[in-house]
Coordinates of C-alpha atoms in Angstrom, one line a residue:
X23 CA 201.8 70.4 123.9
X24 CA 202.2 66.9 122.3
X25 CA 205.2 64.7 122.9
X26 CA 206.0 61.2 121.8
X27 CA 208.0 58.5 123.4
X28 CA 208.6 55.3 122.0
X29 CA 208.9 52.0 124.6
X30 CA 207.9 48.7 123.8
X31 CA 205.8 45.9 125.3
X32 CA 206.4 41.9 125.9
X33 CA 204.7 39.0 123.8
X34 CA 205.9 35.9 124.4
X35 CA 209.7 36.5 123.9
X36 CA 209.2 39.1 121.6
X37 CA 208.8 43.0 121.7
X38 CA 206.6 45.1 120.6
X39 CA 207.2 48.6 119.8
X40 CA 205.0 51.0 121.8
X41 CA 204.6 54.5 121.5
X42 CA 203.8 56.3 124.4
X43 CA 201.7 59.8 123.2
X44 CA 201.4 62.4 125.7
X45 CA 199.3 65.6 125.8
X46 CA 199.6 68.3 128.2
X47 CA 196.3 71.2 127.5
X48 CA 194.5 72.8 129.1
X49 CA 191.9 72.2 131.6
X50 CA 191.0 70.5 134.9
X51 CA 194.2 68.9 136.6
X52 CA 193.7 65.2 136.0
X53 CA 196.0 62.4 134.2
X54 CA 194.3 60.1 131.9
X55 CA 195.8 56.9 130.7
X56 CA 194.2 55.0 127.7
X57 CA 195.3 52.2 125.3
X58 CA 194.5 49.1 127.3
X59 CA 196.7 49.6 129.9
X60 CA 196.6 46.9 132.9
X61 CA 196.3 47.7 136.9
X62 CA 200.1 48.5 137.0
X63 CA 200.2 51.0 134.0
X64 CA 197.1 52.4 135.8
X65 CA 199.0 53.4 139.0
X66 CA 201.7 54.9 137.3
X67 CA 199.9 57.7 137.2
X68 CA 200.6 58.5 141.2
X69 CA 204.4 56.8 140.8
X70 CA 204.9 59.4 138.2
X71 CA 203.2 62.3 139.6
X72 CA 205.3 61.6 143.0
X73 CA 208.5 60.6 141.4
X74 CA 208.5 64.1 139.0
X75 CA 208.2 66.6 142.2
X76 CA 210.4 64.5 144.3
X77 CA 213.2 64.5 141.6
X78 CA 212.4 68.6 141.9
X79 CA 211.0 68.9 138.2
X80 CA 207.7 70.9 138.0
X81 CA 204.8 68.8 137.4
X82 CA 202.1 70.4 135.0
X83 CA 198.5 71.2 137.0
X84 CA 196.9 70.4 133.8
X85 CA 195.0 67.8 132.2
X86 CA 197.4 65.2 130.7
X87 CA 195.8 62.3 128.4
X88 CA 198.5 59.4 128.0
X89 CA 197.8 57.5 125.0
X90 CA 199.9 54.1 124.7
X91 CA 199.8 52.6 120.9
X92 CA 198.7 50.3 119.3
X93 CA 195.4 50.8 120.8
X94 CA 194.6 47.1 120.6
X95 CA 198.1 45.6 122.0
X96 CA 197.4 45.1 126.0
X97 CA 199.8 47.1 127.7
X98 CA 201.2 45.5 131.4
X99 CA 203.8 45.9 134.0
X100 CA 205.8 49.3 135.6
X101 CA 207.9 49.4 132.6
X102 CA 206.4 52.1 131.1
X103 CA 206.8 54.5 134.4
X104 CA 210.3 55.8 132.4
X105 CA 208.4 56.6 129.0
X106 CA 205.7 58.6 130.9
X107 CA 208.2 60.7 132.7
X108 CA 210.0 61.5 129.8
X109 CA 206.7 62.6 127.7
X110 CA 205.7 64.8 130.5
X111 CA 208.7 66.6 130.7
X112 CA 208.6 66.5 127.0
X113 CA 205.2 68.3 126.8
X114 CA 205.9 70.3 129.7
X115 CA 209.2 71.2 127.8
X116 CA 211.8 71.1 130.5
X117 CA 213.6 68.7 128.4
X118 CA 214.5 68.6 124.9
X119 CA 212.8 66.2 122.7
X120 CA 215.0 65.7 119.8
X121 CA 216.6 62.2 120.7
X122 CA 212.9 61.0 121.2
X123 CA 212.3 60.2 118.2
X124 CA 215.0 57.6 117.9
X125 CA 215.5 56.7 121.1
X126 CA 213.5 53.8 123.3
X127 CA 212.9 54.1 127.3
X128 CA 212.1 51.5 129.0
X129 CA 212.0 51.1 132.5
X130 CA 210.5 51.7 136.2
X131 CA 210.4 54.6 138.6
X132 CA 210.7 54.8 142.6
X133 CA 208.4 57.7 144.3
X134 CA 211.8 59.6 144.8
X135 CA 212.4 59.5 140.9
X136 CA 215.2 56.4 141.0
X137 CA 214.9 53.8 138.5
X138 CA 214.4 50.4 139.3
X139 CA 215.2 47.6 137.0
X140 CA 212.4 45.4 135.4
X141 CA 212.3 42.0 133.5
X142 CA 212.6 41.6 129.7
X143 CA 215.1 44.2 128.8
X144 CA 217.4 42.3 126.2
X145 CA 214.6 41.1 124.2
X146 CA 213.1 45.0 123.9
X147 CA 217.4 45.6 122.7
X148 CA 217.1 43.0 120.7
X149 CA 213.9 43.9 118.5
X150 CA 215.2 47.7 118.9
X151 CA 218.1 47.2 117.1
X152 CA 216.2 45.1 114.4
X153 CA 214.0 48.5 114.0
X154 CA 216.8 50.5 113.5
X155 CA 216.6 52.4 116.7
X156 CA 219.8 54.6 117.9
X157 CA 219.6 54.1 121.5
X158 CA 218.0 52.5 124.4
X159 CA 218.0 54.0 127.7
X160 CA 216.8 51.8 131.0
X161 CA 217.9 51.6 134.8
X162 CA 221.2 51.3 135.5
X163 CA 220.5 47.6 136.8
X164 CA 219.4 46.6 133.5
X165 CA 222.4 48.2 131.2
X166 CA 224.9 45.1 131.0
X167 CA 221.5 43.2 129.9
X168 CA 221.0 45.1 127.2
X169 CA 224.6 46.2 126.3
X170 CA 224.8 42.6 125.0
X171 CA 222.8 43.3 122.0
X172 CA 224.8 44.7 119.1
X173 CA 224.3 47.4 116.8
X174 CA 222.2 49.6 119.4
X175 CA 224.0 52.1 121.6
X176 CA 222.6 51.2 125.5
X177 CA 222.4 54.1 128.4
X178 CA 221.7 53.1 131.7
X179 CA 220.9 55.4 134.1
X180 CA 219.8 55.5 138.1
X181 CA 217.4 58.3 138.4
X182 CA 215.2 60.7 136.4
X183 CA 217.5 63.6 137.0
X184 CA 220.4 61.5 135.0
X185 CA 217.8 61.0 131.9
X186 CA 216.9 64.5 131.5
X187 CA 220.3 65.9 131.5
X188 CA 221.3 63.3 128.8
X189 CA 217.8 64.1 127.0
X190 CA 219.5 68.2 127.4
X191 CA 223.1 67.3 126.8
X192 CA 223.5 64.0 124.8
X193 CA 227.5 65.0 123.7
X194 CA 228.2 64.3 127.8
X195 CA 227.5 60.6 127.8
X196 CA 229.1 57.9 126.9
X197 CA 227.2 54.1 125.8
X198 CA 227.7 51.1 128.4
X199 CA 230.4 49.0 127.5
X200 CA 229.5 45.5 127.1
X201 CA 230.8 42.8 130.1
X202 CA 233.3 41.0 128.8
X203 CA 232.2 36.8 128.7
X204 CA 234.2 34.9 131.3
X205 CA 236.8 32.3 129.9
X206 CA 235.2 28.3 129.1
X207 CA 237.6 26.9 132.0
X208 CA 235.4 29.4 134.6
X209 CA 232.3 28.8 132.3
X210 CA 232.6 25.0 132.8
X211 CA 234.3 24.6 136.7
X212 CA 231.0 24.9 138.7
X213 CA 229.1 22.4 136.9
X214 CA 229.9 19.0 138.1
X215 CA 232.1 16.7 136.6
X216 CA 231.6 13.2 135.2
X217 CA 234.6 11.6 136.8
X218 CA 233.3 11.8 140.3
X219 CA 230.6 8.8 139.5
X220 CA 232.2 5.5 140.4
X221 CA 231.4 2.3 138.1
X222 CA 227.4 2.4 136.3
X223 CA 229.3 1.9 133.1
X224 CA 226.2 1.8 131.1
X225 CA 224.6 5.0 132.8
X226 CA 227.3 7.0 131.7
X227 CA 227.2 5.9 128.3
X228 CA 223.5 6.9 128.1
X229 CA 224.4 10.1 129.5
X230 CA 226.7 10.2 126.9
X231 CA 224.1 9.2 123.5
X232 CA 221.8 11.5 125.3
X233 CA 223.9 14.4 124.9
X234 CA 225.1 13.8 121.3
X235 CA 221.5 13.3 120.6
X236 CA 219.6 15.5 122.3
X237 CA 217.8 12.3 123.4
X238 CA 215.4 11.9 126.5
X239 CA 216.1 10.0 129.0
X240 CA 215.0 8.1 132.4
X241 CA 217.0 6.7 134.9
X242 CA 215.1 3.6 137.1
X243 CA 217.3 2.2 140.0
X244 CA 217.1 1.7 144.0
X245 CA 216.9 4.9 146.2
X246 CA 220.9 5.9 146.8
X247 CA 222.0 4.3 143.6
X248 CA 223.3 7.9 141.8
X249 CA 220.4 8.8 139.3
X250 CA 220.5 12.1 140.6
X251 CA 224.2 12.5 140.6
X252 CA 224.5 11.4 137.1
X253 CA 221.9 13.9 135.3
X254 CA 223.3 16.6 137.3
X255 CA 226.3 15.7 135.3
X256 CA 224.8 16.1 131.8
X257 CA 225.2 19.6 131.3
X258 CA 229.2 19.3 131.6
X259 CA 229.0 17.1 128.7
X260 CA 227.2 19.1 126.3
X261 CA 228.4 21.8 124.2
X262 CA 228.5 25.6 124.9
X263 CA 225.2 27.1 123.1
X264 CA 226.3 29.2 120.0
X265 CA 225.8 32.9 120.0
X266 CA 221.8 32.4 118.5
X267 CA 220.9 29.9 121.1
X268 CA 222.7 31.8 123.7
X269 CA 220.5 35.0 122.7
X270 CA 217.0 33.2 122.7
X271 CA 217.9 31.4 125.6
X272 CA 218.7 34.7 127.7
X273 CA 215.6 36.4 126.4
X274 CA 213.2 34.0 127.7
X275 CA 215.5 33.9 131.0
X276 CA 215.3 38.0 130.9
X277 CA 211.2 38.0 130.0
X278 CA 211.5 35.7 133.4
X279 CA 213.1 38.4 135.5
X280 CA 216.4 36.3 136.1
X281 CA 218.6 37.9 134.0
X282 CA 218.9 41.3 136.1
X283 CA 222.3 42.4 137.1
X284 CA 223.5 39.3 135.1
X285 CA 225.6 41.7 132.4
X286 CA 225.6 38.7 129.5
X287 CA 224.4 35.9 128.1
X288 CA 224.1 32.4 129.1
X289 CA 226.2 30.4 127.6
X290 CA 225.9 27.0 129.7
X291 CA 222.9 25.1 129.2
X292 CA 220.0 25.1 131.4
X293 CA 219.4 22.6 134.0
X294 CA 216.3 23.0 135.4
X295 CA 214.9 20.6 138.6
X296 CA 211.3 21.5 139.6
X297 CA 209.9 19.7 142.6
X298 CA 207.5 17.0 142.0
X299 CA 205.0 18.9 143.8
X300 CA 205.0 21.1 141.0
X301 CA 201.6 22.2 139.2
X302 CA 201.0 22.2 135.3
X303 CA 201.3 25.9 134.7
X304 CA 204.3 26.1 136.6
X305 CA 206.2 24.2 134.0
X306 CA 204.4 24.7 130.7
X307 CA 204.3 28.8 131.7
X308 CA 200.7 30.3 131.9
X309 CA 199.0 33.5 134.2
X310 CA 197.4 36.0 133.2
X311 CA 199.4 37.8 131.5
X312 CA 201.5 34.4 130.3
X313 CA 205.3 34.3 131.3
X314 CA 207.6 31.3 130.7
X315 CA 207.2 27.8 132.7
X316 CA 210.4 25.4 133.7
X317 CA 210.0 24.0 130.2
X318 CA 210.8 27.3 128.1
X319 CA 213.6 28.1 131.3
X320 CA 215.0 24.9 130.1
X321 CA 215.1 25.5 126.0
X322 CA 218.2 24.5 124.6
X323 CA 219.0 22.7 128.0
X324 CA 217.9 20.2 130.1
X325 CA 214.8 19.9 132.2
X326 CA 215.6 17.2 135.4
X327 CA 212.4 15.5 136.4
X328 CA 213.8 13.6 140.0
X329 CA 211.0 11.1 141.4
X330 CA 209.4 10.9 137.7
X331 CA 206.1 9.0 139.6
X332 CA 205.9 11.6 142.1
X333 CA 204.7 14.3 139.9
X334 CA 200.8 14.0 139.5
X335 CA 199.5 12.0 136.4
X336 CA 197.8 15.3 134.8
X337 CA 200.9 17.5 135.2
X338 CA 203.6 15.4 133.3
X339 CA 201.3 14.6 130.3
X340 CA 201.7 18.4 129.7
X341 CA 204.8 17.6 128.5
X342 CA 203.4 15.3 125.5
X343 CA 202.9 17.9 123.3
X344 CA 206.1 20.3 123.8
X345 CA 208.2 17.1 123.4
X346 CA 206.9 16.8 120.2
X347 CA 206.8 20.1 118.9
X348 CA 209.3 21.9 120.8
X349 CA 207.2 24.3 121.4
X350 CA 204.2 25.2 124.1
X351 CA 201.2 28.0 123.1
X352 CA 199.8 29.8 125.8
X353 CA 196.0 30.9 124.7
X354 CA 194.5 33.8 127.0
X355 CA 191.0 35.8 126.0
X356 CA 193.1 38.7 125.1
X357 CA 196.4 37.0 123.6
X358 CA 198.0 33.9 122.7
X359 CA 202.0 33.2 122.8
X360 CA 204.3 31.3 121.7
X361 CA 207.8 30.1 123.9
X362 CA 210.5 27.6 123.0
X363 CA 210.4 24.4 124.3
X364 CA 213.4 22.3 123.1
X365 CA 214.6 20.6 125.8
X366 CA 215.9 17.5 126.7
X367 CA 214.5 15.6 129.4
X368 CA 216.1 13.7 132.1
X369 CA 213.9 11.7 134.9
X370 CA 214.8 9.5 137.5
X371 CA 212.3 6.5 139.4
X372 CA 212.8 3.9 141.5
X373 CA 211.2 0.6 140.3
X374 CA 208.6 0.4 142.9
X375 CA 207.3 2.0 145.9
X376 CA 210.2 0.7 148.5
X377 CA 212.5 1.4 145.8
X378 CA 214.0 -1.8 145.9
X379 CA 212.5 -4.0 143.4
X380 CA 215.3 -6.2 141.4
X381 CA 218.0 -4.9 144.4
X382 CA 220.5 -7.1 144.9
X383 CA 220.7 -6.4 148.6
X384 CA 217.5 -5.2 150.0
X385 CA 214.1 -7.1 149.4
X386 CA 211.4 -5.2 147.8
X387 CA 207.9 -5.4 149.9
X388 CA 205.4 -4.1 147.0
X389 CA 202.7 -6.4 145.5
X390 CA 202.6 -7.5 141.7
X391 CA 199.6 -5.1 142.3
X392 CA 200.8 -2.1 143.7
X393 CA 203.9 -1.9 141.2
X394 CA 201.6 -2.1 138.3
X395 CA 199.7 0.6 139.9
X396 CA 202.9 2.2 140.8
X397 CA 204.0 2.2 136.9
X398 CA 200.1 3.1 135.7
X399 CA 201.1 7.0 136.9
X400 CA 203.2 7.4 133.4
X401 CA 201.3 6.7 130.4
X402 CA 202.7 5.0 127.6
X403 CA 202.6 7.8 125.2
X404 CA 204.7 9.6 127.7
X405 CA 207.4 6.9 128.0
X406 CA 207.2 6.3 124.1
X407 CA 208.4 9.9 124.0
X408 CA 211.6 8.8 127.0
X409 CA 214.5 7.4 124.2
X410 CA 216.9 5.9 126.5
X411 CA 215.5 4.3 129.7
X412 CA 218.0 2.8 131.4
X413 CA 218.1 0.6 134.8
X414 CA 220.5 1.8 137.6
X415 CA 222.0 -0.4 140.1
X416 CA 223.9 0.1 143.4
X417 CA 227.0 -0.3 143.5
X418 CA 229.1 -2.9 145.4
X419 CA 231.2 -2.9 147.7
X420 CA 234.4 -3.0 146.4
X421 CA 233.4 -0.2 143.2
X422 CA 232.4 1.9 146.4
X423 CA 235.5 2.1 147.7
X424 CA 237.7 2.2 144.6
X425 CA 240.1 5.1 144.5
X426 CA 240.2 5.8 140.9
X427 CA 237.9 7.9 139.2
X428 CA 236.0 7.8 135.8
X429 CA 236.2 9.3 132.5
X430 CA 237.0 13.3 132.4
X431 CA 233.8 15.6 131.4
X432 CA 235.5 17.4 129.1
X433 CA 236.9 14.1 127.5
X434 CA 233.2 13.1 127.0
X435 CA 232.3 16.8 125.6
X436 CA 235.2 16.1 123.1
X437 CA 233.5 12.9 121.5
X438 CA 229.7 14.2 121.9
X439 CA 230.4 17.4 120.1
X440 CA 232.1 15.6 117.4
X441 CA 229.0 13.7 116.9
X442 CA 227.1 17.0 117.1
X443 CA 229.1 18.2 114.0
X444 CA 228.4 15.1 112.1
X445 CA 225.0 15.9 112.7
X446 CA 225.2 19.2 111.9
X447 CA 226.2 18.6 108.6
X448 CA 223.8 16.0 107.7
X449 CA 221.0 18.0 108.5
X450 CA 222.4 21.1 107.0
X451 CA 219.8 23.2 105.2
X452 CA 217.1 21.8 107.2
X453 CA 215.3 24.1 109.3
X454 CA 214.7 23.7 112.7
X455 CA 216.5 20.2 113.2
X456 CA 220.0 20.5 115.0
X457 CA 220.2 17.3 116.5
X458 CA 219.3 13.8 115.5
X459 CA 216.4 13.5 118.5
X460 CA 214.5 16.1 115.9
X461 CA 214.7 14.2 113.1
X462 CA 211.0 13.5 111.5
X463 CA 209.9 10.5 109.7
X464 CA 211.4 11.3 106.4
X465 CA 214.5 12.0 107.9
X466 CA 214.8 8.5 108.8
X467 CA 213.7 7.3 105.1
X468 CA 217.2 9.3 104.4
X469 CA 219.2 8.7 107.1
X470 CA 218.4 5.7 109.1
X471 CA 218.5 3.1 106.0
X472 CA 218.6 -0.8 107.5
X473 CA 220.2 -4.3 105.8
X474 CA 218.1 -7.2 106.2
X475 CA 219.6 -8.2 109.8
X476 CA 219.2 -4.8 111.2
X477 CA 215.7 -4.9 110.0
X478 CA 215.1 -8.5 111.1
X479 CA 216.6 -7.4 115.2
X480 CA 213.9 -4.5 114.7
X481 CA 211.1 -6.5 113.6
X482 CA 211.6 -9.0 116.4
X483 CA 212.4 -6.3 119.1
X484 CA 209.2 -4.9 118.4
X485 CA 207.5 -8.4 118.8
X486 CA 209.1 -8.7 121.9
X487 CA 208.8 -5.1 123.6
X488 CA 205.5 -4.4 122.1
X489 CA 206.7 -1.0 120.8
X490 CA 204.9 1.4 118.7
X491 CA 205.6 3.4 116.0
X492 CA 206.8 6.5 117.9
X493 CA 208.8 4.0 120.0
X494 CA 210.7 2.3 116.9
X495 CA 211.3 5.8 115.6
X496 CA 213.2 6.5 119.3
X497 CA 215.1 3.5 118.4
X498 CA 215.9 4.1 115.1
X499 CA 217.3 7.8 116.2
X500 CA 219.4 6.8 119.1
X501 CA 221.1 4.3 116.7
X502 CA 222.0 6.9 114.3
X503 CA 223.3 9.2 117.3
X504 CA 225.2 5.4 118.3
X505 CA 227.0 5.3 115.1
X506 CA 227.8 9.0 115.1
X507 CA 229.4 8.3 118.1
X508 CA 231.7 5.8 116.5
X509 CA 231.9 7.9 113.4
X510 CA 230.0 5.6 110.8
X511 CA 228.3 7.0 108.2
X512 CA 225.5 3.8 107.8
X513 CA 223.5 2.3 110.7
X514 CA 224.8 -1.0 111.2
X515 CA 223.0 -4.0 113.2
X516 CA 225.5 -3.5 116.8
X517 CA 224.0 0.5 116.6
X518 CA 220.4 -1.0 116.5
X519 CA 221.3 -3.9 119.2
X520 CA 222.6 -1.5 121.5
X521 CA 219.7 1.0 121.1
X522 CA 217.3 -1.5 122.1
X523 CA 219.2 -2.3 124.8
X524 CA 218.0 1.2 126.2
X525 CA 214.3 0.4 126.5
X526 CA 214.7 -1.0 130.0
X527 CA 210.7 0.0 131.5
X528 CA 209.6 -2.2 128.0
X529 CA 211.4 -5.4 129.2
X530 CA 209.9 -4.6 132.8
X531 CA 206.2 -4.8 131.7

């Protein structure tokens, strides 16, 4: 007898409907899986074949031919162990198989015939419910995952057993309900808050354009001076990600396998810190079969880049090209992918090898030589791509023992999403720009118009810094983000003047 199961596979951050055929006739006892299945779908021959008698269903001694569709599409991973057992039983007729037809399964199985959850369950909700599918059923650890996709009824169950008496008596079962989303004061009271940092007035306002922008940015200051302290305040000044950025962003976190047992959808922007010993696949994404680097983790977000000159030459100019595009493609023999990469970067350096170079206190003990060589590991299309780069100094004494605080987070988040808004609505109707850091050149023909002394401070900034064309273009956008911070409507020359200000590492070569 034939069955067919549907299940689906992962490209990139999509899914990809699968069907899983299954044909139970006669002949020697052997199981035979075709359509390009990997090692994993290879062995769930044996997973299924135990997990079936262990769950005390009668296993067919026949030959059974598994056929996974499209033929062409390269099938991976244990998460078709669930749409196997289900087409066996199918064929073998010990359960019914009228809800296969619209129903999806997708999910792994334990030798004793439990379900364990796998990765990349709310994007297979997701494109179910865009092909019109009734019902998804996956482990029970993956159900608040995928109950957070509407319009699809979600089942999540813990063993085989459980499956085949919904498959037998559907009217018994009830869909998962969906977690409810936890109020913005819990959402926002474990990120930390802006009014610890004492003094670096003019950090915290580059924290602050940064954020309205979406602008990349570098802090460069003396080992203890707060660089790290201040990025890690970033995301508590930047608005909550709305329900379709919150979606994407949670698939690519679910394709990644850290979404299980989360139950719903991230809402805070990413903050993502890799080490500086990290390689160049581990933040671009890459392997064999290609999954999502640090730089797709931190779409919509922000990706934290501590001890910028640390990080080997070769890796961070892998970052040229997402910064640009907002985007990385993954090319294997078999495949290539797609994932988001639109985040904003946030470095930190010291100015020199000792880290004190232009201290105020300590004495810096590098050579003209070995800071130029220190500098040479970033290359200058890199840091044309860094908008704000701003110097960091330690504090003195008497701001380190002040008692009163700075300026409240959620005060900041007040002004930088009003900025946002005003954005918003200037670049309304245009796809794919959201912020004024993603503005292309004949966005600033539009909306970066200068007066004669604007343009005269540009021309000689540029004289002065030596800046290129991508550089003056950073300038250019972080004054428009400047005057949507003071709410005017036309770049004036104190927007420009201040946004030069912000090219610190082009006054220090």
């Amino acid at each position: 007898m034939l069955a067919r199961v549907w299940s689906a596979a992962i490209a990139g951050i999509d899914a990809i409907k699968v069907g899983v055929e299954v044909d139970v006739s006669g002949g020697l006892p052997k199981i035979i899986v075709v359509g390009l299945p990997d090692i994993a779908v290879q062995e769930s021959r044996e997973r299924v074949k135990a997990a079936l008698k262990n769950a005390d269903f009668a296993f067919p001694v026949r030959k059974i031919v598994i056929n996974l569709t499209p033929a062409d599409l390269r099938k991976e991973g244990p998460c078709f162990d669930l749409p196997i057992s289900v087409g066996i039983l199918a064929a073998s007729e010990q359960v019914d198989p009228q809800l296969l037809g619209d129903h999806l399964f997708y999910g792994e199985v334990s030798l004793d015939g439990t379900l364990r959850a796998v990765s990349g369950v709310l994007p297979v909700a997701a494109a179910a419910s865009k092909m019109g599918i009734a019902g998804l059923i996956v482990p029970l650890g993956n159900a608040q995952e995928a109950a957070v996709v509407q319009d699809i009824d979600v089942y999540g169950f813990e063993n085989l057993g459980q499956v085949a008496n919904f498959l037998n008596q559907p009217d018994k079962y009830q869909p998962v309900v969906p977690a409810e989303q936890p109020p913005d004061q819990q959402t926002w009271s474990h990120i930390p808050n802006l009014k610890d940092v004492k003094g670096q007035v003019q950090a915290r306002r580059a924290l602050e354009i940064a954020a309205a922008g979406g602008h990349n940015l570098i802090f460069v200051g003396p080992p203890g001076s707060g660089k790290t302290m201040l990025a890690k305040r970033l995301p508590g000044i930047l608005p909550s990600l709305s329900f379709p950025e919150a979606l994407e962003v949670s698939q690519i976190h679910s394709v990644a396998g850290l979404l299980k047992d989360r139950g719903r959808l991230i809402t805070v922007r990413p903050f993502r810190s890799p080490h500086h010993s990290a390689s160049g696949p581990s933040l671009v994404g890459g392997g064999s079969y290609p999954r999502p680097g640090e730089i797709s983790l931190a779409h919509k977000g922000i990706l934290f880049l501590d001890e910028l000159t640390e990080f080997k030459r070769n890796v961070l100019e892998y970052l040229r090209q997402p910064l640009e595009d907002g985007q990385v493609t993954i090319s294997r023999t078999r495949q290539s992918v797609v994932f988001p990469a639109q985040f904003t970067l946030i470095a930190s350096t010291n100015p020199c090898p000792c880290g004190y170079f232009g201290d105020s206190i300590q004495n810096c003990t590098c050579s003209p030589r070995h800071r130029e060589n220190y500098w040479a590991k970033l290359s200058g299309p890199l840091m044309d791509r860094i908008d704000l780069q701003v110097a960091v100094n330690r504090l003195q004494p008497k701001e380190m023992t002040r008692q009163s605080t700075g300026e409240d987070s959620e005060l900041v988040r007040i002004r930088v999403i009003a900025a946002r808004k005003l954005a918003e609505q200037r670049f309304q109707g245009e796809k794919g720009i959201s912020c004024n850091a993603e503005m292309r050149s004949l966005h600033l023909r539009d909306f970066c118009n200068l007066d004669d002394a604007s343009r005269n401070l540009l021309e000689a900034a540029i004289r002065k810094l030596g800046l290129s064309a991508r550089a003056m273009d950073r300038v250019l956008k972080v004054s428009r983000t400047i005057a949507d911070l003071a709410g005017d409507r036309n770049l004036q020359s104190n927007h420009l003047a201040e946004a030069i200000q912000y090219r610190t590492i082009d006054r220090m070569q």
